[in-house]
Amino acid sequence: MMRFLLLFSRQGKLRLQKWFVTIAEREKKKVIRDMTSMVLARKPRSCNFLHWRDLKIVYKRYASLYFCIGLEDQENELLGLEVLHRYVELLDQYFGSVCELDIIFNFEKAYFILDEFLMGGEIQETSKQIVARAIESSDMLQETMEEYMSKPAF
């Protein structure tokens, strides 16, 4: 099971965080600080797996963003790497070619895509097409609701 998923920039700015276990706010800040400093300090050709406390940390850099997850010790690191890659593919599919600005200005969509893909630290849906259909349905519903709300009431 995953404990957390973090997205942060090369400058160490947190862009997205998802916690799958209950942790105190103070502890979350410490984890974020530790993850950003550890991952950013590594050389570009280093292995994408780390051991930290009782967790396996898996990270991958895509463009200017680092995607990082904390896995329980018995979990498979390669599956964690695949989860990160699948999430990036889903973001790319939705935004075209996802960039840091897409995450900043459309963070609610990034969270929605993540929630369609993962729930409770486990993979909810493996099919990119099914996730894409759910996102498309949500967008259609939102557009319909906005049209309905913008009509004048007589």
PDB file of C-alpha atoms in Angstrom:
ATOM      1  CA  MET A   1       0.000   0.000   0.000  1.00  0.00           C
ATOM      2  CA  MET A   2       1.102   3.534  -0.711  1.00  0.00           C
ATOM      3  CA  ARG A   3       1.405   5.961   2.155  1.00  0.00           C
ATOM      4  CA  PHE A   4       1.693   9.179   0.136  1.00  0.00           C
ATOM      5  CA  LEU A   5       2.200  10.669  -3.307  1.00  0.00           C
ATOM      6  CA  LEU A   6       3.996  13.997  -3.755  1.00  0.00           C
ATOM      7  CA  LEU A   7       4.669  16.184  -6.775  1.00  0.00           C
ATOM      8  CA  PHE A   8       7.267  18.887  -6.423  1.00  0.00           C
ATOM      9  CA  SER A   9       9.302  21.083  -8.730  1.00  0.00           C
ATOM     10  CA  ARG A  10      13.049  21.177  -9.245  1.00  0.00           C
ATOM     11  CA  GLN A  11      13.078  24.178  -6.923  1.00  0.00           C
ATOM     12  CA  GLY A  12      11.473  22.119  -4.155  1.00  0.00           C
ATOM     13  CA  LYS A  13       8.002  23.704  -4.389  1.00  0.00           C
ATOM     14  CA  LEU A  14       5.235  21.282  -3.521  1.00  0.00           C
ATOM     15  CA  ARG A  15       2.642  21.121  -6.298  1.00  0.00           C
ATOM     16  CA  LEU A  16       0.422  18.216  -5.238  1.00  0.00           C
ATOM     17  CA  GLN A  17       0.189  15.952  -2.208  1.00  0.00           C
ATOM     18  CA  LYS A  18      -2.015  12.973  -1.493  1.00  0.00           C
ATOM     19  CA  TRP A  19      -1.871  11.121   1.819  1.00  0.00           C
ATOM     20  CA  PHE A  20      -3.307   7.627   2.046  1.00  0.00           C
ATOM     21  CA  VAL A  21      -2.762   7.261   5.798  1.00  0.00           C
ATOM     22  CA  THR A  22      -3.589   9.593   8.647  1.00  0.00           C
ATOM     23  CA  ILE A  23      -0.570  11.617   9.730  1.00  0.00           C
ATOM     24  CA  ALA A  24      -0.319  14.723  11.861  1.00  0.00           C
ATOM     25  CA  GLU A  25       0.188  17.981   9.980  1.00  0.00           C
ATOM     26  CA  ARG A  26       3.574  18.509  11.616  1.00  0.00           C
ATOM     27  CA  GLU A  27       4.734  15.062  10.488  1.00  0.00           C
ATOM     28  CA  LYS A  28       3.479  15.708   6.934  1.00  0.00           C
ATOM     29  CA  LYS A  29       5.598  18.859   6.732  1.00  0.00           C
ATOM     30  CA  LYS A  30       8.637  16.933   7.949  1.00  0.00           C
ATOM     31  CA  VAL A  31       8.065  14.153   5.388  1.00  0.00           C
ATOM     32  CA  ILE A  32       7.677  16.702   2.581  1.00  0.00           C
ATOM     33  CA  ARG A  33      10.837  18.523   3.645  1.00  0.00           C
ATOM     34  CA  ASP A  34      12.796  15.251   3.885  1.00  0.00           C
ATOM     35  CA  MET A  35      11.532  13.931   0.529  1.00  0.00           C
ATOM     36  CA  THR A  36      12.280  17.110  -1.392  1.00  0.00           C
ATOM     37  CA  SER A  37      15.759  17.460   0.086  1.00  0.00           C
ATOM     38  CA  MET A  38      16.664  13.777  -0.401  1.00  0.00           C
ATOM     39  CA  VAL A  39      15.365  13.502  -3.965  1.00  0.00           C
ATOM     40  CA  LEU A  40      16.689  16.851  -5.165  1.00  0.00           C
ATOM     41  CA  ALA A  41      20.141  16.089  -3.749  1.00  0.00           C
ATOM     42  CA  ARG A  42      20.512  12.922  -5.823  1.00  0.00           C
ATOM     43  CA  LYS A  43      22.479  12.859  -9.046  1.00  0.00           C
ATOM     44  CA  PRO A  44      20.467  12.564 -12.304  1.00  0.00           C
ATOM     45  CA  ARG A  45      21.770   9.067 -13.108  1.00  0.00           C
ATOM     46  CA  SER A  46      21.045   7.665  -9.625  1.00  0.00           C
ATOM     47  CA  CYS A  47      18.625   4.852  -8.931  1.00  0.00           C
ATOM     48  CA  ASN A  48      14.991   5.936  -8.474  1.00  0.00           C
ATOM     49  CA  PHE A  49      14.555   3.943  -5.261  1.00  0.00           C
ATOM     50  CA  LEU A  50      15.450   4.954  -1.707  1.00  0.00           C
ATOM     51  CA  HIS A  51      14.967   3.525   1.751  1.00  0.00           C
ATOM     52  CA  TRP A  52      13.764   6.027   4.315  1.00  0.00           C
ATOM     53  CA  ARG A  53      12.669   5.057   7.817  1.00  0.00           C
ATOM     54  CA  ASP A  54      10.433   1.999   7.277  1.00  0.00           C
ATOM     55  CA  LEU A  55       9.405   3.006   3.736  1.00  0.00           C
ATOM     56  CA  LYS A  56      10.574   2.517   0.201  1.00  0.00           C
ATOM     57  CA  ILE A  57      10.631   5.805  -1.678  1.00  0.00           C
ATOM     58  CA  VAL A  58      10.137   5.653  -5.430  1.00  0.00           C
ATOM     59  CA  TYR A  59      10.519   8.788  -7.510  1.00  0.00           C
ATOM     60  CA  LYS A  60      10.739   9.781 -11.142  1.00  0.00           C
ATOM     61  CA  ARG A  61      11.421  13.102 -12.810  1.00  0.00           C
ATOM     62  CA  TYR A  62       9.233  14.151 -15.714  1.00  0.00           C
ATOM     63  CA  ALA A  63      10.222  17.514 -17.237  1.00  0.00           C
ATOM     64  CA  SER A  64      10.408  19.953 -14.319  1.00  0.00           C
ATOM     65  CA  LEU A  65       8.363  17.857 -11.853  1.00  0.00           C
ATOM     66  CA  TYR A  66       9.368  15.079  -9.507  1.00  0.00           C
ATOM     67  CA  PHE A  67       6.720  12.449  -8.779  1.00  0.00           C
ATOM     68  CA  CYS A  68       7.434  10.667  -5.509  1.00  0.00           C
ATOM     69  CA  ILE A  69       5.585   7.922  -3.618  1.00  0.00           C
ATOM     70  CA  GLY A  70       6.178   6.283  -0.275  1.00  0.00           C
ATOM     71  CA  LEU A  71       5.536   2.543  -0.254  1.00  0.00           C
ATOM     72  CA  GLU A  72       5.366   0.127   2.626  1.00  0.00           C
ATOM     73  CA  ASP A  73       8.476  -2.027   2.920  1.00  0.00           C
ATOM     74  CA  GLN A  74       6.920  -5.218   1.474  1.00  0.00           C
ATOM     75  CA  GLU A  75       5.624  -3.484  -1.694  1.00  0.00           C
ATOM     76  CA  ASN A  76       7.207  -3.840  -5.130  1.00  0.00           C
ATOM     77  CA  GLU A  77       9.257  -0.808  -6.201  1.00  0.00           C
ATOM     78  CA  LEU A  78       8.713  -1.486  -9.893  1.00  0.00           C
ATOM     79  CA  LEU A  79       4.960  -1.439  -9.393  1.00  0.00           C
ATOM     80  CA  GLY A  80       5.384   1.940  -7.681  1.00  0.00           C
ATOM     81  CA  LEU A  81       7.358   3.209 -10.654  1.00  0.00           C
ATOM     82  CA  GLU A  82       4.606   1.930 -12.960  1.00  0.00           C
ATOM     83  CA  VAL A  83       1.959   3.737 -10.881  1.00  0.00           C
ATOM     84  CA  LEU A  84       3.868   7.003 -11.263  1.00  0.00           C
ATOM     85  CA  HIS A  85       4.260   6.474 -14.996  1.00  0.00           C
ATOM     86  CA  ARG A  86       0.567   5.620 -15.448  1.00  0.00           C
ATOM     87  CA  TYR A  87      -0.447   8.765 -13.566  1.00  0.00           C
ATOM     88  CA  VAL A  88       1.796  10.863 -15.820  1.00  0.00           C
ATOM     89  CA  GLU A  89       0.274   9.173 -18.877  1.00  0.00           C
ATOM     90  CA  LEU A  90      -3.219  10.018 -17.611  1.00  0.00           C
ATOM     91  CA  LEU A  91      -2.191  13.634 -17.020  1.00  0.00           C
ATOM     92  CA  ASP A  92      -0.628  13.787 -20.499  1.00  0.00           C
ATOM     93  CA  GLN A  93      -3.762  12.349 -22.034  1.00  0.00           C
ATOM     94  CA  TYR A  94      -5.931  14.979 -20.351  1.00  0.00           C
ATOM     95  CA  PHE A  95      -3.717  18.074 -20.659  1.00  0.00           C
ATOM     96  CA  GLY A  96      -1.981  17.239 -23.939  1.00  0.00           C
ATOM     97  CA  SER A  97       1.580  17.410 -22.759  1.00  0.00           C
ATOM     98  CA  VAL A  98       1.356  18.060 -19.026  1.00  0.00           C
ATOM     99  CA  CYS A  99       3.620  20.677 -17.520  1.00  0.00           C
ATOM    100  CA  GLU A 100       4.046  22.274 -14.131  1.00  0.00           C
ATOM    101  CA  LEU A 101       1.680  25.122 -15.008  1.00  0.00           C
ATOM    102  CA  ASP A 102      -1.099  22.634 -15.815  1.00  0.00           C
ATOM    103  CA  ILE A 103      -0.766  21.231 -12.304  1.00  0.00           C
ATOM    104  CA  ILE A 104      -0.649  24.689 -10.724  1.00  0.00           C
ATOM    105  CA  PHE A 105      -3.661  26.163 -12.526  1.00  0.00           C
ATOM    106  CA  ASN A 106      -5.737  22.970 -12.785  1.00  0.00           C
ATOM    107  CA  PHE A 107      -4.839  21.261  -9.526  1.00  0.00           C
ATOM    108  CA  GLU A 108      -8.458  20.159  -8.969  1.00  0.00           C
ATOM    109  CA  LYS A 109      -8.338  18.168 -12.235  1.00  0.00           C
ATOM    110  CA  ALA A 110      -4.980  16.666 -11.284  1.00  0.00           C
ATOM    111  CA  TYR A 111      -6.494  15.525  -7.971  1.00  0.00           C
ATOM    112  CA  PHE A 112      -9.613  14.234  -9.734  1.00  0.00           C
ATOM    113  CA  ILE A 113      -7.523  12.186 -12.170  1.00  0.00           C
ATOM    114  CA  LEU A 114      -5.514  10.818  -9.249  1.00  0.00           C
ATOM    115  CA  ASP A 115      -8.710   9.893  -7.384  1.00  0.00           C
ATOM    116  CA  GLU A 116     -10.072   8.078 -10.446  1.00  0.00           C
ATOM    117  CA  PHE A 117      -6.824   6.114 -10.687  1.00  0.00           C
ATOM    118  CA  LEU A 118      -5.926   5.515  -7.021  1.00  0.00           C
ATOM    119  CA  MET A 119      -8.044   5.176  -3.934  1.00  0.00           C
ATOM    120  CA  GLY A 120      -6.871   4.480  -0.419  1.00  0.00           C
ATOM    121  CA  GLY A 121      -3.318   3.860  -1.570  1.00  0.00           C
ATOM    122  CA  GLU A 122      -4.318   1.102  -3.977  1.00  0.00           C
ATOM    123  CA  ILE A 123      -4.860   1.091  -7.735  1.00  0.00           C
ATOM    124  CA  GLN A 124      -8.560   1.538  -8.387  1.00  0.00           C
ATOM    125  CA  GLU A 125      -8.571   1.363 -12.176  1.00  0.00           C
ATOM    126  CA  THR A 126      -5.803   0.113 -14.457  1.00  0.00           C
ATOM    127  CA  SER A 127      -7.416   0.999 -17.779  1.00  0.00           C
ATOM    128  CA  LYS A 128      -6.454   4.406 -19.130  1.00  0.00           C
ATOM    129  CA  GLN A 129      -9.544   4.392 -21.355  1.00  0.00           C
ATOM    130  CA  ILE A 130     -11.944   3.875 -18.442  1.00  0.00           C
ATOM    131  CA  VAL A 131     -10.285   6.611 -16.412  1.00  0.00           C
ATOM    132  CA  ALA A 132     -10.382   8.930 -19.442  1.00  0.00           C
ATOM    133  CA  ARG A 133     -14.107   8.227 -19.911  1.00  0.00           C
ATOM    134  CA  ALA A 134     -14.801   9.019 -16.249  1.00  0.00           C
ATOM    135  CA  ILE A 135     -12.905  12.309 -16.552  1.00  0.00           C
ATOM    136  CA  GLU A 136     -14.708  13.161 -19.784  1.00  0.00           C
ATOM    137  CA  SER A 137     -18.077  12.420 -18.165  1.00  0.00           C
ATOM    138  CA  SER A 138     -17.193  14.655 -15.248  1.00  0.00           C
ATOM    139  CA  ASP A 139     -16.178  17.478 -17.599  1.00  0.00           C
ATOM    140  CA  MET A 140     -19.434  17.124 -19.555  1.00  0.00           C
ATOM    141  CA  LEU A 141     -21.461  17.223 -16.354  1.00  0.00           C
ATOM    142  CA  GLN A 142     -19.598  20.305 -15.166  1.00  0.00           C
ATOM    143  CA  GLU A 143     -20.133  22.088 -18.516  1.00  0.00           C
ATOM    144  CA  THR A 144     -23.835  21.218 -18.503  1.00  0.00           C
ATOM    145  CA  MET A 145     -24.196  22.497 -14.958  1.00  0.00           C
ATOM    146  CA  GLU A 146     -22.375  25.735 -15.796  1.00  0.00           C
ATOM    147  CA  GLU A 147     -24.676  26.294 -18.801  1.00  0.00           C
ATOM    148  CA  TYR A 148     -27.711  25.617 -16.666  1.00  0.00           C
ATOM    149  CA  MET A 149     -26.563  27.981 -13.917  1.00  0.00           C
ATOM    150  CA  SER A 150     -25.701  30.776 -16.376  1.00  0.00           C
ATOM    151  CA  LYS A 151     -29.227  30.866 -17.894  1.00  0.00           C
ATOM    152  CA  PRO A 152     -31.379  33.656 -16.545  1.00  0.00           C
ATOM    153  CA  ALA A 153     -34.213  32.556 -14.302  1.00  0.00           C
ATOM    154  CA  PHE A 154     -37.596  34.012 -15.330  1.00  0.00           C
TER     155      PHE A 154
END
